[in-house]
PDB file of C-alpha atoms in Angstrom:
ATOM      1  CA  MET V  93     -14.671 -54.186 106.460  1.00  0.00           C
ATOM      2  CA  ASP V  94     -15.099 -57.972 106.496  1.00  0.00           C
ATOM      3  CA  VAL V  95     -18.102 -59.991 107.695  1.00  0.00           C
ATOM      4  CA  PHE V  96     -16.546 -60.915 111.045  1.00  0.00           C
ATOM      5  CA  SER V  97     -15.762 -57.282 111.920  1.00  0.00           C
ATOM      6  CA  ARG V  98     -19.244 -56.123 110.917  1.00  0.00           C
ATOM      7  CA  THR V  99     -20.999 -58.744 113.051  1.00  0.00           C
ATOM      8  CA  PHE V 100     -18.700 -59.088 116.092  1.00  0.00           C
ATOM      9  CA  LEU V 101     -19.143 -55.663 117.719  1.00  0.00           C
ATOM     10  CA  PRO V 102     -22.957 -55.559 117.373  1.00  0.00           C
ATOM     11  CA  ALA V 103     -23.184 -59.063 118.875  1.00  0.00           C
ATOM     12  CA  ALA V 104     -20.876 -58.030 121.714  1.00  0.00           C
ATOM     13  CA  SER V 105     -22.923 -54.921 122.482  1.00  0.00           C
ATOM     14  CA  GLU V 106     -26.141 -56.982 122.358  1.00  0.00           C
ATOM     15  CA  ALA V 107     -24.605 -59.285 124.993  1.00  0.00           C
ATOM     16  CA  GLY V 108     -23.860 -56.262 127.191  1.00  0.00           C
ATOM     17  CA  LEU V 109     -20.068 -56.517 126.912  1.00  0.00           C
ATOM     18  CA  ALA V 110     -17.989 -53.404 127.374  1.00  0.00           C
ATOM     19  CA  VAL V 111     -16.275 -52.164 124.228  1.00  0.00           C
ATOM     20  CA  GLN V 112     -12.879 -52.499 125.958  1.00  0.00           C
ATOM     21  CA  THR V 113     -13.533 -56.177 126.712  1.00  0.00           C
ATOM     22  CA  ALA V 114     -14.657 -56.910 123.157  1.00  0.00           C
ATOM     23  CA  THR V 115     -11.697 -55.153 121.563  1.00  0.00           C
ATOM     24  CA  ARG V 116      -9.290 -56.844 123.972  1.00  0.00           C
ATOM     25  CA  HIS V 117     -10.495 -60.330 122.942  1.00  0.00           C
ATOM     26  CA  MET V 118     -10.935 -59.510 119.250  1.00  0.00           C
ATOM     27  CA  PRO V 119      -7.310 -60.239 118.135  1.00  0.00           C
ATOM     28  CA  VAL V 120      -7.511 -63.737 119.639  1.00  0.00           C
ATOM     29  CA  PHE V 121     -10.846 -64.373 117.961  1.00  0.00           C
ATOM     30  CA  ARG V 122      -9.592 -62.979 114.649  1.00  0.00           C
ATOM     31  CA  ARG V 123      -6.739 -65.512 114.592  1.00  0.00           C
ATOM     32  CA  CYS V 124      -9.211 -68.359 115.031  1.00  0.00           C
ATOM     33  CA  VAL V 125     -12.116 -67.244 112.848  1.00  0.00           C
ATOM     34  CA  GLY V 126     -12.076 -66.514 109.137  1.00  0.00           C
ATOM     35  CA  SER V 127     -12.944 -63.077 107.833  1.00  0.00           C
ATOM     36  CA  GLY V 128     -16.048 -64.471 106.099  1.00  0.00           C
ATOM     37  CA  ASP V 129     -17.533 -65.997 109.278  1.00  0.00           C
ATOM     38  CA  ALA V 130     -20.503 -64.136 110.716  1.00  0.00           C
ATOM     39  CA  THR V 131     -20.738 -63.861 114.488  1.00  0.00           C
ATOM     40  CA  VAL V 132     -23.841 -65.545 115.870  1.00  0.00           C
ATOM     41  CA  LEU V 133     -23.195 -65.095 119.592  1.00  0.00           C
ATOM     42  CA  VAL V 134     -20.658 -63.444 121.883  1.00  0.00           C
ATOM     43  CA  THR V 135     -21.199 -63.872 125.596  1.00  0.00           C
ATOM     44  CA  ARG V 136     -19.508 -64.219 128.936  1.00  0.00           C
ATOM     45  CA  CYS V 137     -19.586 -67.671 130.433  1.00  0.00           C
ATOM     46  CA  SER V 138     -18.119 -69.632 133.309  1.00  0.00           C
ATOM     47  CA  ARG V 139     -17.121 -73.221 133.967  1.00  0.00           C
ATOM     48  CA  PRO V 140     -19.427 -74.862 136.531  1.00  0.00           C
ATOM     49  CA  GLU V 141     -16.716 -77.239 137.715  1.00  0.00           C
ATOM     50  CA  ARG V 142     -14.056 -74.476 137.993  1.00  0.00           C
ATOM     51  CA  PRO V 143     -15.733 -71.230 139.040  1.00  0.00           C
ATOM     52  CA  VAL V 144     -12.571 -69.409 140.206  1.00  0.00           C
ATOM     53  CA  THR V 145     -10.227 -70.008 137.239  1.00  0.00           C
ATOM     54  CA  GLY V 146     -11.052 -66.743 135.477  1.00  0.00           C
ATOM     55  CA  ASP V 147     -13.521 -65.128 133.120  1.00  0.00           C
ATOM     56  CA  TYR V 148     -14.423 -66.838 129.841  1.00  0.00           C
ATOM     57  CA  LEU V 149     -15.722 -65.277 126.653  1.00  0.00           C
ATOM     58  CA  LEU V 150     -17.523 -67.504 124.149  1.00  0.00           C
ATOM     59  CA  LEU V 151     -17.750 -66.731 120.433  1.00  0.00           C
ATOM     60  CA  LEU V 152     -20.059 -68.755 118.212  1.00  0.00           C
ATOM     61  CA  THR V 153     -20.086 -68.406 114.444  1.00  0.00           C
ATOM     62  CA  HIS V 154     -21.850 -70.509 111.839  1.00  0.00           C
ATOM     63  CA  ARG V 155     -18.747 -72.724 111.600  1.00  0.00           C
ATOM     64  CA  ARG V 156     -16.706 -72.407 114.810  1.00  0.00           C
ATOM     65  CA  ILE V 157     -16.832 -72.062 118.541  1.00  0.00           C
ATOM     66  CA  VAL V 158     -13.989 -70.192 120.249  1.00  0.00           C
ATOM     67  CA  VAL V 159     -13.629 -69.705 123.993  1.00  0.00           C
ATOM     68  CA  THR V 160     -11.016 -67.452 125.570  1.00  0.00           C
ATOM     69  CA  ARG V 161     -10.091 -67.170 129.218  1.00  0.00           C
ATOM     70  CA  GLN V 162      -8.830 -64.090 131.013  1.00  0.00           C
ATOM     71  CA  THR V 163      -6.895 -64.755 134.205  1.00  0.00           C
ATOM     72  CA  ARG V 164      -8.107 -62.897 137.271  1.00  0.00           C
ATOM     73  CA  VAL V 165      -4.822 -61.587 138.629  1.00  0.00           C
ATOM     74  CA  LEU V 166      -2.760 -60.584 135.577  1.00  0.00           C
ATOM     75  CA  HIS V 167      -5.664 -60.349 133.089  1.00  0.00           C
ATOM     76  CA  ARG V 168      -3.818 -62.430 130.491  1.00  0.00           C
ATOM     77  CA  LEU V 169      -5.820 -63.820 127.603  1.00  0.00           C
ATOM     78  CA  ARG V 170      -5.577 -67.541 126.889  1.00  0.00           C
ATOM     79  CA  LEU V 171      -7.252 -69.549 124.176  1.00  0.00           C
ATOM     80  CA  HIS V 172      -9.302 -72.259 125.876  1.00  0.00           C
ATOM     81  CA  LEU V 173     -11.244 -73.858 122.990  1.00  0.00           C
ATOM     82  CA  ASN V 174     -11.059 -73.397 119.239  1.00  0.00           C
ATOM     83  CA  THR V 175     -12.891 -75.930 117.101  1.00  0.00           C
ATOM     84  CA  GLU V 176     -15.301 -76.299 114.239  1.00  0.00           C
ATOM     85  CA  LEU V 177     -18.887 -77.095 115.170  1.00  0.00           C
ATOM     86  CA  ARG V 178     -18.862 -80.305 113.157  1.00  0.00           C
ATOM     87  CA  GLU V 179     -15.923 -81.584 115.223  1.00  0.00           C
ATOM     88  CA  LEU V 180     -17.941 -81.392 118.438  1.00  0.00           C
ATOM     89  CA  SER V 181     -19.914 -84.414 119.583  1.00  0.00           C
ATOM     90  CA  HIS V 182     -22.621 -84.954 122.176  1.00  0.00           C
ATOM     91  CA  VAL V 183     -23.588 -81.280 122.209  1.00  0.00           C
ATOM     92  CA  THR V 184     -26.255 -80.586 124.804  1.00  0.00           C
ATOM     93  CA  TRP V 185     -27.629 -77.504 126.471  1.00  0.00           C
ATOM     94  CA  SER V 186     -30.034 -77.058 129.336  1.00  0.00           C
ATOM     95  CA  PRO V 187     -32.004 -73.814 129.535  1.00  0.00           C
ATOM     96  CA  ASP V 188     -33.192 -72.819 132.996  1.00  0.00           C
ATOM     97  CA  ALA V 189     -35.431 -69.738 132.957  1.00  0.00           C
ATOM     98  CA  ARG V 190     -35.764 -69.830 136.745  1.00  0.00           C
ATOM     99  CA  LEU V 191     -32.012 -69.303 137.235  1.00  0.00           C
ATOM    100  CA  HIS V 192     -31.594 -67.166 134.083  1.00  0.00           C
ATOM    101  CA  CYS V 193     -28.897 -69.435 132.628  1.00  0.00           C
ATOM    102  CA  VAL V 194     -28.104 -72.032 129.984  1.00  0.00           C
ATOM    103  CA  GLU V 195     -25.573 -74.791 130.523  1.00  0.00           C
ATOM    104  CA  LEU V 196     -23.815 -75.757 127.290  1.00  0.00           C
ATOM    105  CA  ALA V 197     -21.811 -78.982 127.137  1.00  0.00           C
ATOM    106  CA  ALA V 198     -19.915 -80.622 124.280  1.00  0.00           C
ATOM    107  CA  THR V 199     -17.176 -83.157 123.757  1.00  0.00           C
ATOM    108  CA  ALA V 200     -14.225 -81.780 121.816  1.00  0.00           C
ATOM    109  CA  ILE V 201     -12.299 -83.777 119.247  1.00  0.00           C
ATOM    110  CA  ASP V 202      -9.643 -84.655 121.842  1.00  0.00           C
ATOM    111  CA  GLY V 203     -12.307 -86.357 123.993  1.00  0.00           C
ATOM    112  CA  ILE V 204     -12.480 -83.711 126.718  1.00  0.00           C
ATOM    113  CA  ARG V 205     -15.971 -82.807 127.843  1.00  0.00           C
ATOM    114  CA  GLU V 206     -16.350 -79.027 128.008  1.00  0.00           C
ATOM    115  CA  ARG V 207     -19.110 -77.413 130.081  1.00  0.00           C
ATOM    116  CA  PHE V 208     -19.994 -73.731 130.121  1.00  0.00           C
ATOM    117  CA  LEU V 209     -22.614 -71.830 132.076  1.00  0.00           C
ATOM    118  CA  ILE V 210     -24.065 -68.833 130.246  1.00  0.00           C
ATOM    119  CA  ARG V 211     -25.987 -66.396 132.461  1.00  0.00           C
ATOM    120  CA  THR V 212     -28.610 -64.035 131.049  1.00  0.00           C
ATOM    121  CA  ARG V 213     -30.302 -60.976 132.496  1.00  0.00           C
ATOM    122  CA  HIS V 214     -33.924 -61.960 131.733  1.00  0.00           C
ATOM    123  CA  PRO V 215     -35.833 -65.250 131.367  1.00  0.00           C
ATOM    124  CA  LYS V 216     -36.807 -64.251 127.830  1.00  0.00           C
ATOM    125  CA  GLN V 217     -33.106 -64.223 126.857  1.00  0.00           C
ATOM    126  CA  VAL V 218     -32.804 -67.841 128.025  1.00  0.00           C
ATOM    127  CA  TRP V 219     -35.309 -68.931 125.402  1.00  0.00           C
ATOM    128  CA  GLN V 220     -33.694 -66.734 122.740  1.00  0.00           C
ATOM    129  CA  LEU V 221     -30.360 -68.370 123.536  1.00  0.00           C
ATOM    130  CA  ASP V 222     -32.003 -71.801 123.405  1.00  0.00           C
ATOM    131  CA  ALA V 223     -33.400 -71.068 119.936  1.00  0.00           C
ATOM    132  CA  LEU V 224     -30.046 -69.741 118.764  1.00  0.00           C
ATOM    133  CA  LEU V 225     -28.190 -72.841 119.979  1.00  0.00           C
ATOM    134  CA  ASN V 226     -30.830 -75.049 118.398  1.00  0.00           C
ATOM    135  CA  HIS V 227     -30.310 -73.306 115.070  1.00  0.00           C
ATOM    136  CA  ALA V 228     -26.514 -73.438 115.333  1.00  0.00           C
ATOM    137  CA  PHE V 229     -26.141 -77.051 116.404  1.00  0.00           C
ATOM    138  CA  ARG V 230     -29.198 -79.014 115.314  1.00  0.00           C
ATOM    139  CA  THR V 231     -30.187 -77.510 111.989  1.00  0.00           C
ATOM    140  CA  ARG V 232     -26.739 -76.706 110.643  1.00  0.00           C
ATOM    141  CA  VAL V 233     -24.565 -79.530 111.932  1.00  0.00           C
ATOM    142  CA  HIS V 234     -26.890 -82.523 111.800  1.00  0.00           C
ATOM    143  CA  SER V 235     -28.751 -81.712 108.598  1.00  0.00           C
ATOM    144  CA  ALA V 236     -25.601 -81.298 106.546  1.00  0.00           C
ATOM    145  CA  GLN V 237     -25.612 -84.050 103.952  1.00  0.00           C
ATOM    146  CA  PRO V 238     -22.275 -85.670 103.175  1.00  0.00           C
ATOM    147  CA  ARG V 239     -20.937 -84.574  99.846  1.00  0.00           C
ATOM    148  CA  VAL V 240     -20.530 -87.346  97.267  1.00  0.00           C
ATOM    149  CA  VAL V 241     -17.197 -86.905  95.555  1.00  0.00           C
ATOM    150  CA  ALA V 242     -17.244 -90.064  93.467  1.00  0.00           C
ATOM    151  CA  THR V 243     -19.532 -93.039  93.128  1.00  0.00           C
ATOM    152  CA  VAL V 244     -18.573 -96.601  92.442  1.00  0.00           C
ATOM    153  CA  ALA V 245     -20.473 -98.123  89.565  1.00  0.00           C
ATOM    154  CA  GLU V 246     -22.658-101.087  90.436  1.00  0.00           C
ATOM    155  CA  PRO V 247     -22.157-104.295  88.494  1.00  0.00           C
ATOM    156  CA  PRO V 248     -24.830-105.108  85.905  1.00  0.00           C
ATOM    157  CA  PRO V 249     -27.893-106.973  87.257  1.00  0.00           C
ATOM    158  CA  ALA V 250     -26.847-110.301  85.704  1.00  0.00           C
ATOM    159  CA  ASP V 251     -23.409-110.152  87.342  1.00  0.00           C
ATOM    160  CA  ARG V 252     -24.906-109.069  90.646  1.00  0.00           C
ATOM    161  CA  ALA V 253     -27.138-112.166  90.788  1.00  0.00           C
ATOM    162  CA  ALA V 254     -24.242-114.466  90.009  1.00  0.00           C
ATOM    163  CA  THR V 255     -21.868-112.811  92.438  1.00  0.00           C
ATOM    164  CA  PHE V 256     -24.088-112.332  95.473  1.00  0.00           C
ATOM    165  CA  ARG V 257     -26.034-115.466  96.327  1.00  0.00           C
ATOM    166  CA  PRO V 258     -27.643-115.514  99.728  1.00  0.00           C
ATOM    167  CA  VAL V 259     -26.961-118.554 101.820  1.00  0.00           C
ATOM    168  CA  VAL V 260     -30.161-119.998 103.166  1.00  0.00           C
ATOM    169  CA  ALA V 261     -29.947-122.278 106.160  1.00  0.00           C
ATOM    170  CA  ARG V 262     -32.246-125.300 105.967  1.00  0.00           C
TER     171      ARG V 262
END
């Protein structure tokens, strides 16, 4: 059994998803996520600007975010968002313990601003979700140092002084 399979079902049950719902969405998630990716979060969510378009299921791994949508009438599954975390920009989230929800917003690589509302059962879960999102987006994405593949050698100090002379205005 691979890492994704071992971590997906426990995360889904922790979120309170029915086994039928999790197994129904799993083939779509499996196509998007590698077998070595560990599931960080699986949860239901909605779109604040489009509350009647269907049910959404959000999957967050250490590398990707995948959101599927199930239509209300025919219950068809559609892939809504599938991107790597490093390809997202302007990621923000707003925890609200009073309303038991977290609003997650990010701009995808195509420039579309995506907003999702994640509801929780208890105020304590709001802060757990806030800490989890902080770990996923702030510590992993922004602290990643760019890899240096090759360096360009600097000219010797004598050549550098002769080549680069500052112009001083008098």
